[in-house]
Tab-separated table of C-alpha atoms in Angstrom:
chain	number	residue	atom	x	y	z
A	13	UNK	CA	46.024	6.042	-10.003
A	14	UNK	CA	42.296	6.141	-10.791
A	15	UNK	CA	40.238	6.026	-7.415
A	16	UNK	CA	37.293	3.788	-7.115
A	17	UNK	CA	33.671	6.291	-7.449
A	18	UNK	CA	31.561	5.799	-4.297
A	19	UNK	CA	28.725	4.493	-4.986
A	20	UNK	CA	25.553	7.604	-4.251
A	21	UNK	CA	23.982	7.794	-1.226
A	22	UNK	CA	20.573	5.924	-1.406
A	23	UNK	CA	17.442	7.472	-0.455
A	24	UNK	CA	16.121	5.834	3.041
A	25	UNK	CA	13.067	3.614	1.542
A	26	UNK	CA	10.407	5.405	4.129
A	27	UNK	CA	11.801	8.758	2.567
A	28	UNK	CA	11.580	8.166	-1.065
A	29	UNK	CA	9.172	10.275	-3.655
A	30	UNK	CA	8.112	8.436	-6.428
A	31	UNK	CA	5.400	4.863	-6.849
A	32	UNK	CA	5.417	4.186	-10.552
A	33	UNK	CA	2.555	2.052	-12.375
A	34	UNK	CA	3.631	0.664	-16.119
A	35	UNK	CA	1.572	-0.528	-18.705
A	36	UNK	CA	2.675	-1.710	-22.062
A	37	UNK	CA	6.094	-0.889	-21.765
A	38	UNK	CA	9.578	-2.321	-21.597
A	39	UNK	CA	11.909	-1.797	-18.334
A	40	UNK	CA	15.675	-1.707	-19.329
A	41	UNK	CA	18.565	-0.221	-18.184
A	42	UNK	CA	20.640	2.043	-21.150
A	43	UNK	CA	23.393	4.454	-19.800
A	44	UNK	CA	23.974	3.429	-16.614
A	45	UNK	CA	20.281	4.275	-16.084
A	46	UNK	CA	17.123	2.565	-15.101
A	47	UNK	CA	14.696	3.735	-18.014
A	48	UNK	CA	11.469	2.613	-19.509
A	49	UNK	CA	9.908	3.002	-23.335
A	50	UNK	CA	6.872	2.691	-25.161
A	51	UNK	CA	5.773	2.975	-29.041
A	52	UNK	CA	4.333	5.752	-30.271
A	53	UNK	CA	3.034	3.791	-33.082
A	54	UNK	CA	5.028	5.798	-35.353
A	55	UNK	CA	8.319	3.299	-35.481
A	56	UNK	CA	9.516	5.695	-32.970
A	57	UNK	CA	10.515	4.850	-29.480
A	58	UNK	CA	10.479	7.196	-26.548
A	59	UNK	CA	13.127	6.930	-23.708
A	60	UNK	CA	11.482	8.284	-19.714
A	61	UNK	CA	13.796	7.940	-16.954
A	62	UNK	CA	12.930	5.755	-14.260
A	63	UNK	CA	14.603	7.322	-10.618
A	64	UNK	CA	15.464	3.871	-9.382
A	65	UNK	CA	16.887	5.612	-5.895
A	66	UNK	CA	14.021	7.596	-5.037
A	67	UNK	CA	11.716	5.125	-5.950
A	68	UNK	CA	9.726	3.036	-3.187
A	69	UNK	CA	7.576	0.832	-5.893
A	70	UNK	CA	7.139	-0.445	-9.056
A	71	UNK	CA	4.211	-1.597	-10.595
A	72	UNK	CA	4.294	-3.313	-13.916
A	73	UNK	CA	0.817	-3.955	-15.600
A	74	UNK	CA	-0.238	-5.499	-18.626
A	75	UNK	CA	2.015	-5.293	-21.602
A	76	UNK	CA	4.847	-4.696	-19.669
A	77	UNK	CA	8.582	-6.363	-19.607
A	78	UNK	CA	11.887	-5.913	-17.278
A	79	UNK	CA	15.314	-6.845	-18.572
A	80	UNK	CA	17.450	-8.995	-15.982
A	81	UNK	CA	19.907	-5.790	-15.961
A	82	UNK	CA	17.051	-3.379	-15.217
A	83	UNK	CA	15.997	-6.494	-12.268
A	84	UNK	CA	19.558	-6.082	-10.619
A	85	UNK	CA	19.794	-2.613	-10.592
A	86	UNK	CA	16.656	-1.626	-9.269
A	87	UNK	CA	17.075	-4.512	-6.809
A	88	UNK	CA	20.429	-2.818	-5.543
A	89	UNK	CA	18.573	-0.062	-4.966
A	90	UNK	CA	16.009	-2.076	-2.807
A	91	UNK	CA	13.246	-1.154	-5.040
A	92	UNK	CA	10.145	-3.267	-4.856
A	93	UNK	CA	8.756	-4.522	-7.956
A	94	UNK	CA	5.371	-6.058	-8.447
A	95	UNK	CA	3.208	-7.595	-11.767
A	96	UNK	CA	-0.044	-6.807	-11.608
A	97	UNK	CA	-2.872	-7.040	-13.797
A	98	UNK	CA	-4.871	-4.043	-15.936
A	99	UNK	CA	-5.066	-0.974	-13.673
A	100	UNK	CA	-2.719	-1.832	-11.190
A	101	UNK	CA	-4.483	-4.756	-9.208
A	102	UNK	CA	-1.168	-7.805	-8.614
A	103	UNK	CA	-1.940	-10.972	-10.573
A	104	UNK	CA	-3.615	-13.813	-7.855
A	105	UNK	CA	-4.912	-10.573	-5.835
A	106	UNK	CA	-7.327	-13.113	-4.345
A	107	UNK	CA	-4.414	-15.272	-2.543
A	108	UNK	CA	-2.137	-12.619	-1.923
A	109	UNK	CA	-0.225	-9.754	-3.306
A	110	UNK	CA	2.413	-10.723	-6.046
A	111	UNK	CA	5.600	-8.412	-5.218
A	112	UNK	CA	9.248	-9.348	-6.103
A	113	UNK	CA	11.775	-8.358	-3.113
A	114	UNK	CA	15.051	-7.241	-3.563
A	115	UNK	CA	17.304	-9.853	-2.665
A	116	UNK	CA	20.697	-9.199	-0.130
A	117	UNK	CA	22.168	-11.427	2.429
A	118	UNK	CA	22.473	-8.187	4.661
A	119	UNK	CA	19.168	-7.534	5.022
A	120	UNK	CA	18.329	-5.988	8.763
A	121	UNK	CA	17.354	-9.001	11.561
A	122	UNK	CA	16.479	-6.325	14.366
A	123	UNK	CA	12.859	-6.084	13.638
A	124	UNK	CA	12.539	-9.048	12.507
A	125	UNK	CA	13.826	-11.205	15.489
A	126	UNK	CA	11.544	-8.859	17.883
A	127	UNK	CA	8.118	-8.981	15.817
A	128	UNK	CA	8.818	-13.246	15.969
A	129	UNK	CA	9.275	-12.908	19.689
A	130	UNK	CA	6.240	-10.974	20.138
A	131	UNK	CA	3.971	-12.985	17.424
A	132	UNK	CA	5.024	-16.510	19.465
A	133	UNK	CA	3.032	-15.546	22.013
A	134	UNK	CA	-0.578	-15.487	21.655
A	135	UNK	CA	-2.040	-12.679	24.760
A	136	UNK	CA	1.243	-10.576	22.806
A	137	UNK	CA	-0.270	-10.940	19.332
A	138	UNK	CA	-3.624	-10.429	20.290
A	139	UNK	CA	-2.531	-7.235	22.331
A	140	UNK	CA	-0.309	-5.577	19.164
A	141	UNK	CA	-3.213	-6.539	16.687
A	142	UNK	CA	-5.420	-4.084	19.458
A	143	UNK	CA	-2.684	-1.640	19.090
A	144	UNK	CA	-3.021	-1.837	15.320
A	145	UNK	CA	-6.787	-0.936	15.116
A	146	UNK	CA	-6.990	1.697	17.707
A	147	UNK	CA	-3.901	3.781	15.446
A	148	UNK	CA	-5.730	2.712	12.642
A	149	UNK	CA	-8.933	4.207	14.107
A	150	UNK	CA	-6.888	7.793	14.944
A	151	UNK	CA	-5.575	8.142	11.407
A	152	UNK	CA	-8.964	7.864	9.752
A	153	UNK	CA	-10.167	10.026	11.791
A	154	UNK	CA	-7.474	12.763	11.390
A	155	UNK	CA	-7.202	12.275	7.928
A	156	UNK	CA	-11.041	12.808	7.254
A	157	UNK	CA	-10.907	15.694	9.282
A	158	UNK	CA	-8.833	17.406	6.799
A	159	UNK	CA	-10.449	16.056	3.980
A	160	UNK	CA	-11.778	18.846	1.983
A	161	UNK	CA	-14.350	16.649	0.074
A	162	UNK	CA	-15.723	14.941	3.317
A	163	UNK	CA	-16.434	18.055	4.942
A	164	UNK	CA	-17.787	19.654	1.993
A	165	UNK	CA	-20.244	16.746	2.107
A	166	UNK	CA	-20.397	16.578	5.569
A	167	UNK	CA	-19.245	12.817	5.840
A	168	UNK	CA	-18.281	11.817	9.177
A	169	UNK	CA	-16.760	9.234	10.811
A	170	UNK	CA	-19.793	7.429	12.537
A	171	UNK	CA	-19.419	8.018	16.444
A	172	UNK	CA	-21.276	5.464	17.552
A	173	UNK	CA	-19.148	2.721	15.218
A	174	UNK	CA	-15.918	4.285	16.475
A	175	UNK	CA	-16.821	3.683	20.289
A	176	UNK	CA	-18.238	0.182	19.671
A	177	UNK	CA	-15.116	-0.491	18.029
A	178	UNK	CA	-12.991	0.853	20.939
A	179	UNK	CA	-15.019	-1.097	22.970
A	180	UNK	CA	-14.968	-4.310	21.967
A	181	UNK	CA	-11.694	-4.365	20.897
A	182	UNK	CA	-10.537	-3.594	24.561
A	183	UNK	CA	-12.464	-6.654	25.783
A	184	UNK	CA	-12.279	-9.282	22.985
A	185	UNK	CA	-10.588	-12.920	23.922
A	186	UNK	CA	-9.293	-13.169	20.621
A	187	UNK	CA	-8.627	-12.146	16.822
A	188	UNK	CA	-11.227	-13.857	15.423
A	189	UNK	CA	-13.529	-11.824	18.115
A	190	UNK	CA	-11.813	-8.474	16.977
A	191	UNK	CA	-11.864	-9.250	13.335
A	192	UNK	CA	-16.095	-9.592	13.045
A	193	UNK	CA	-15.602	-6.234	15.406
A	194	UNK	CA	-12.885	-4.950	12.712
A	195	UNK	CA	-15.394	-6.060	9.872
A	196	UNK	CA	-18.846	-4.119	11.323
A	197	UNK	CA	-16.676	-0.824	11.170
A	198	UNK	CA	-15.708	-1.120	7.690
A	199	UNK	CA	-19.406	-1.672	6.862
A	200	UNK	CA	-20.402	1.320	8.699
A	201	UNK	CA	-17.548	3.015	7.064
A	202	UNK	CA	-18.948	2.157	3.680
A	203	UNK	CA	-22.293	3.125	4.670
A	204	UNK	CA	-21.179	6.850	5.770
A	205	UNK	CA	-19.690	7.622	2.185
A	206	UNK	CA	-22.454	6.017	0.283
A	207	UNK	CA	-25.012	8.150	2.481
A	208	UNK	CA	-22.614	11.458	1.588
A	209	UNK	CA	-22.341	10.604	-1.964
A	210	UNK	CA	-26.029	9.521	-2.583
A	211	UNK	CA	-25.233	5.988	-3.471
A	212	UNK	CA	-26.567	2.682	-3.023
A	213	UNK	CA	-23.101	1.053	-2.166
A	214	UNK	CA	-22.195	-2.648	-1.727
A	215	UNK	CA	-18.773	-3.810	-1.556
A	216	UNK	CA	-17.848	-6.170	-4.430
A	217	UNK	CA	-14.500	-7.079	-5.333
A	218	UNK	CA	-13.416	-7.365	-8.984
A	219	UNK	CA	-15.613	-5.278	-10.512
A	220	UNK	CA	-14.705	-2.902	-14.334
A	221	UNK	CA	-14.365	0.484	-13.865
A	222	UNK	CA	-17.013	1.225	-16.874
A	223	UNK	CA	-20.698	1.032	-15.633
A	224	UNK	CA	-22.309	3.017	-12.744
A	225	UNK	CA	-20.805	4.766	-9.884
A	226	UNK	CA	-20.714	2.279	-7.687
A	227	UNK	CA	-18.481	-0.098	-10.040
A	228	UNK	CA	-16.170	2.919	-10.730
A	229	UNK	CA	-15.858	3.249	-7.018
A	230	UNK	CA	-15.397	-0.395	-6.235
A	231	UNK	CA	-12.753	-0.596	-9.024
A	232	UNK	CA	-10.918	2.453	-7.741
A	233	UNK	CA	-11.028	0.704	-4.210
A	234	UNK	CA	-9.275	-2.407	-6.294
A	235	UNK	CA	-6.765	-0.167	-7.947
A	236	UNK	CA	-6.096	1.575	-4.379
A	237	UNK	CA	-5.984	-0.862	-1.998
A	238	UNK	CA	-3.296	-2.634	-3.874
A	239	UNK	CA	-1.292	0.639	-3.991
A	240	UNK	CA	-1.840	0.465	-0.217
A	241	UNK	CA	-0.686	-3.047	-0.050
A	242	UNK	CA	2.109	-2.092	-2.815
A	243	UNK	CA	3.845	0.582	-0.192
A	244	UNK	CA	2.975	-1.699	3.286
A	245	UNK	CA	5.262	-4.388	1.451
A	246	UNK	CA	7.674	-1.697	0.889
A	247	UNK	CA	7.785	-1.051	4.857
A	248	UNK	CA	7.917	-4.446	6.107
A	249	UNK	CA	10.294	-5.359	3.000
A	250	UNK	CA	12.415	-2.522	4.764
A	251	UNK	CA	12.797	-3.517	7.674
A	252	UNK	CA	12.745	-7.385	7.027
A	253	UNK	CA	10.078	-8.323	8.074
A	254	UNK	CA	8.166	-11.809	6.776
A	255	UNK	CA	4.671	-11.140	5.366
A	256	UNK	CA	4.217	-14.456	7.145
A	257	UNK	CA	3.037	-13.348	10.515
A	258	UNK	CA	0.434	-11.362	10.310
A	259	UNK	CA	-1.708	-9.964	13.283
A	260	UNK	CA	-5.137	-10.360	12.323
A	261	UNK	CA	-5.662	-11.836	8.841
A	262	UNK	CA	-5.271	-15.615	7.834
A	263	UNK	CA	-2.495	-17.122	9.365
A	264	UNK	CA	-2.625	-19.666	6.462
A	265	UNK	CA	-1.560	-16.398	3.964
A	266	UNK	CA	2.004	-15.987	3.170
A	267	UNK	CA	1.190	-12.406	2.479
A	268	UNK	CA	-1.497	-11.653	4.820
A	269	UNK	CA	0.624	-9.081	7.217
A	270	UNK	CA	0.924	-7.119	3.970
A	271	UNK	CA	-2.874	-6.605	4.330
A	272	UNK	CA	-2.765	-5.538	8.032
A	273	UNK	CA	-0.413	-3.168	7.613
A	274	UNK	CA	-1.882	-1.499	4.861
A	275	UNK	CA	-5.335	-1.423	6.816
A	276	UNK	CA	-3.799	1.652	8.752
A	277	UNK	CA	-4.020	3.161	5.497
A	278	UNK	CA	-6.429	2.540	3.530
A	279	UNK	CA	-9.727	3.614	5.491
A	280	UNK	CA	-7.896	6.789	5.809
A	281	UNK	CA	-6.920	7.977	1.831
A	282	UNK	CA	-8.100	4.892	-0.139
A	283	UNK	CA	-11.605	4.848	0.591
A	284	UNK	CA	-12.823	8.470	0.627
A	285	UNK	CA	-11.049	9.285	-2.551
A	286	UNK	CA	-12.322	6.023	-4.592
A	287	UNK	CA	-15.698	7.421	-3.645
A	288	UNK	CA	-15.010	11.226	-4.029
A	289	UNK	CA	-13.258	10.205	-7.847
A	290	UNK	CA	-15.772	7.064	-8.594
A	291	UNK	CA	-18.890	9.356	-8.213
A	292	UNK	CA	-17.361	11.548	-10.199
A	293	UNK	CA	-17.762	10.331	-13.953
A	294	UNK	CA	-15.156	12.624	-15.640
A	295	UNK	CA	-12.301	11.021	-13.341
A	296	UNK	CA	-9.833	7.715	-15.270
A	297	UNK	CA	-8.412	4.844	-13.873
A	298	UNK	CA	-5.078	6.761	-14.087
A	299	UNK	CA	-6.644	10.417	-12.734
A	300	UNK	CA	-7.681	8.204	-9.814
A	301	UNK	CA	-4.167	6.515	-9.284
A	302	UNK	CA	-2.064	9.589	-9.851
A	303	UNK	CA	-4.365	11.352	-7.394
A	304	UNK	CA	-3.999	8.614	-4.337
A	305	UNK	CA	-0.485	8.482	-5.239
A	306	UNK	CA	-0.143	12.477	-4.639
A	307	UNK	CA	-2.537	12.202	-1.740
A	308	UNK	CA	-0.034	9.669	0.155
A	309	UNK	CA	3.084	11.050	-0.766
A	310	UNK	CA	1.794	14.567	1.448
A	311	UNK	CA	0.490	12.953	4.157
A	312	UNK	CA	3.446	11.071	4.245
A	313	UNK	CA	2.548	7.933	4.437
A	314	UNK	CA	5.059	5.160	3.683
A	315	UNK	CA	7.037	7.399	6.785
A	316	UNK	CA	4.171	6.590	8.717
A	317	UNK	CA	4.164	2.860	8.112
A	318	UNK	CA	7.970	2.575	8.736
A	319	UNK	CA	7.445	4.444	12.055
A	320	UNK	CA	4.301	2.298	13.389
A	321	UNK	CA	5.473	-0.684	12.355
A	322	UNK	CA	8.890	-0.156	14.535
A	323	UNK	CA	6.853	1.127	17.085
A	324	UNK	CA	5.359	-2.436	17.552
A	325	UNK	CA	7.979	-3.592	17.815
A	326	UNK	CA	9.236	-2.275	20.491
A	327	UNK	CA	6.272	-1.549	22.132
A	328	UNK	CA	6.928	-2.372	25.660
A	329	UNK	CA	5.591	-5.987	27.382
């Protein structure tokens, strides 16, 4: 009598190694196995293997196509997929990020149910979003503390922004308060690693990656934020959480909890190395991506998220 094979062991989502970013290729599954090709322009097709279980995300850019059978599998194995456009930014990035959730009717409530009883109430909300920015203060400044670049340069994280920030996020009355508080640290931010890196920085979203240094870098900050936002879903998506109730940005944006959460994590990796590779004009779109990728896969990041995100929600009343 032939026994049923058990199914493998998945790898828990806030464990898993591997972020993968397509372009011009086709997503199938042959074998029993998730795999993706491309042309070599020679009539010949070559076959990579795509990990599906120790695979957090998947982002598909331009040129790129995903059987229904490749869809099903990876979405057994609760992998996130998302379409983006050239270099890894989501189609609509303006509105919010484009990401296609696996589907199951067992998806974990826990979290869920106790992030909607804390979000109903406004002096809650307003006290968790306070929670956010002071642990999103302490990773930055850990993380540029052992940034080999930033000290090599001698960038800082400005004291004096870091205290007003403390401060007036202790004694705003509500978001909207700590958001323009939230906003003046992210231009002093900016204006720290322009000052290291020479540069004459403004901010501008949507800009090519050909040009001067300051496009590359605010391209690279495209490319990485939505990386950032890419492996935030992945955390709430984990632990079922709607994108719908955010904590600080637009209530109005079905996605817009996607961008707090990956706010822990992107002044701390995201921004110094867009700079670091942007000013640098040997450094590719992909060198740039592969790079962040590496960088948040050691400091562990996506663990991080799962963990601070449960943490709110059981922070104590």
């Amino acid at each position: 009598m032939n026994k049923a094979r058990p199914k493998p062991r998945q790898i828990l989502l806030s464990k898993r190694a591997n972020i993968f970013y397509l372009e011009h290729a086709r997503v199938l599954q042959k074998d029993e196995r998730i795999v993706w090709l491309t042309e070599t322009g020679e009539d010949v097709e070559q076959y990579f293997n795509l990990p599906e279980r120790n695979t957090a995300l998947l982002l598909l850019g331009k040129g790129t196509s995903v059987t229904d059978a490749a869809m099903r599998r990876l979405a057994e194995s609760n992998v996130l997929v998302g379409f983006c456009g050239s270099g890894g930014s989501p189609l609509f990035a303006a509105a919010e990020p484009v990401f296609l959730t696996p589907q199951s009717e067992y998806r974990p409530t826990e979290y869920m149910q106790a992030w909607v009883r804390q979000w109903m109430d406004e002096a809650r909300r307003l006290e968790l979003a306070k929670a956010l920015i002071a642990e999103r203060i302490t990773l930055t400044g850990k993380a540029w503390a052992r940034n080999s670049e930033l000290l090599q340069r001698k960038i800082e994280l400005p004291a004096a922004a870091i205290d007003k920030l403390r401060q007036r996020s202790a004694a705003v009355p509500d978001t909207q308060a700590l958001l323009l508080a939230e906003a003046e640290w992210a231009r002093a931010i900016y204006a720290s690693l322009s000052a290291g890196h020479g540069l004459n920085f403004t901010r501008q979203e949507g800009m090519g990656a050909k040009g001067s240094k300051e496009e590359r870098i605010n391209s690279f900050l495209d490319h990485g934020n939505y990386i950032a936002y890419g492996l935030a879903a992945v955390a709430l998506n984990g632990l079922g959480i709607s994108y719908a109730f955010p904590l600080l940005h637009g209530k109005t944006r079905r996605g817009a909890l996607v961008f707090d959460i990956a706010d822990l994590i992107k002044d701390a990796y995201v921004m110094p190395l867009a700079f670091t590779c942007g000013a640098d004009l040997r450094v590719k779109d992909n060198a740039y991506r592969a790079l962040l990728i590496e960088t948040l896969q050691d400091a562990d990041a996506l663990d991080f998220l799962f963990s601070f995100v449960k943490q709110l929600c059981e922070k104590p009343v």
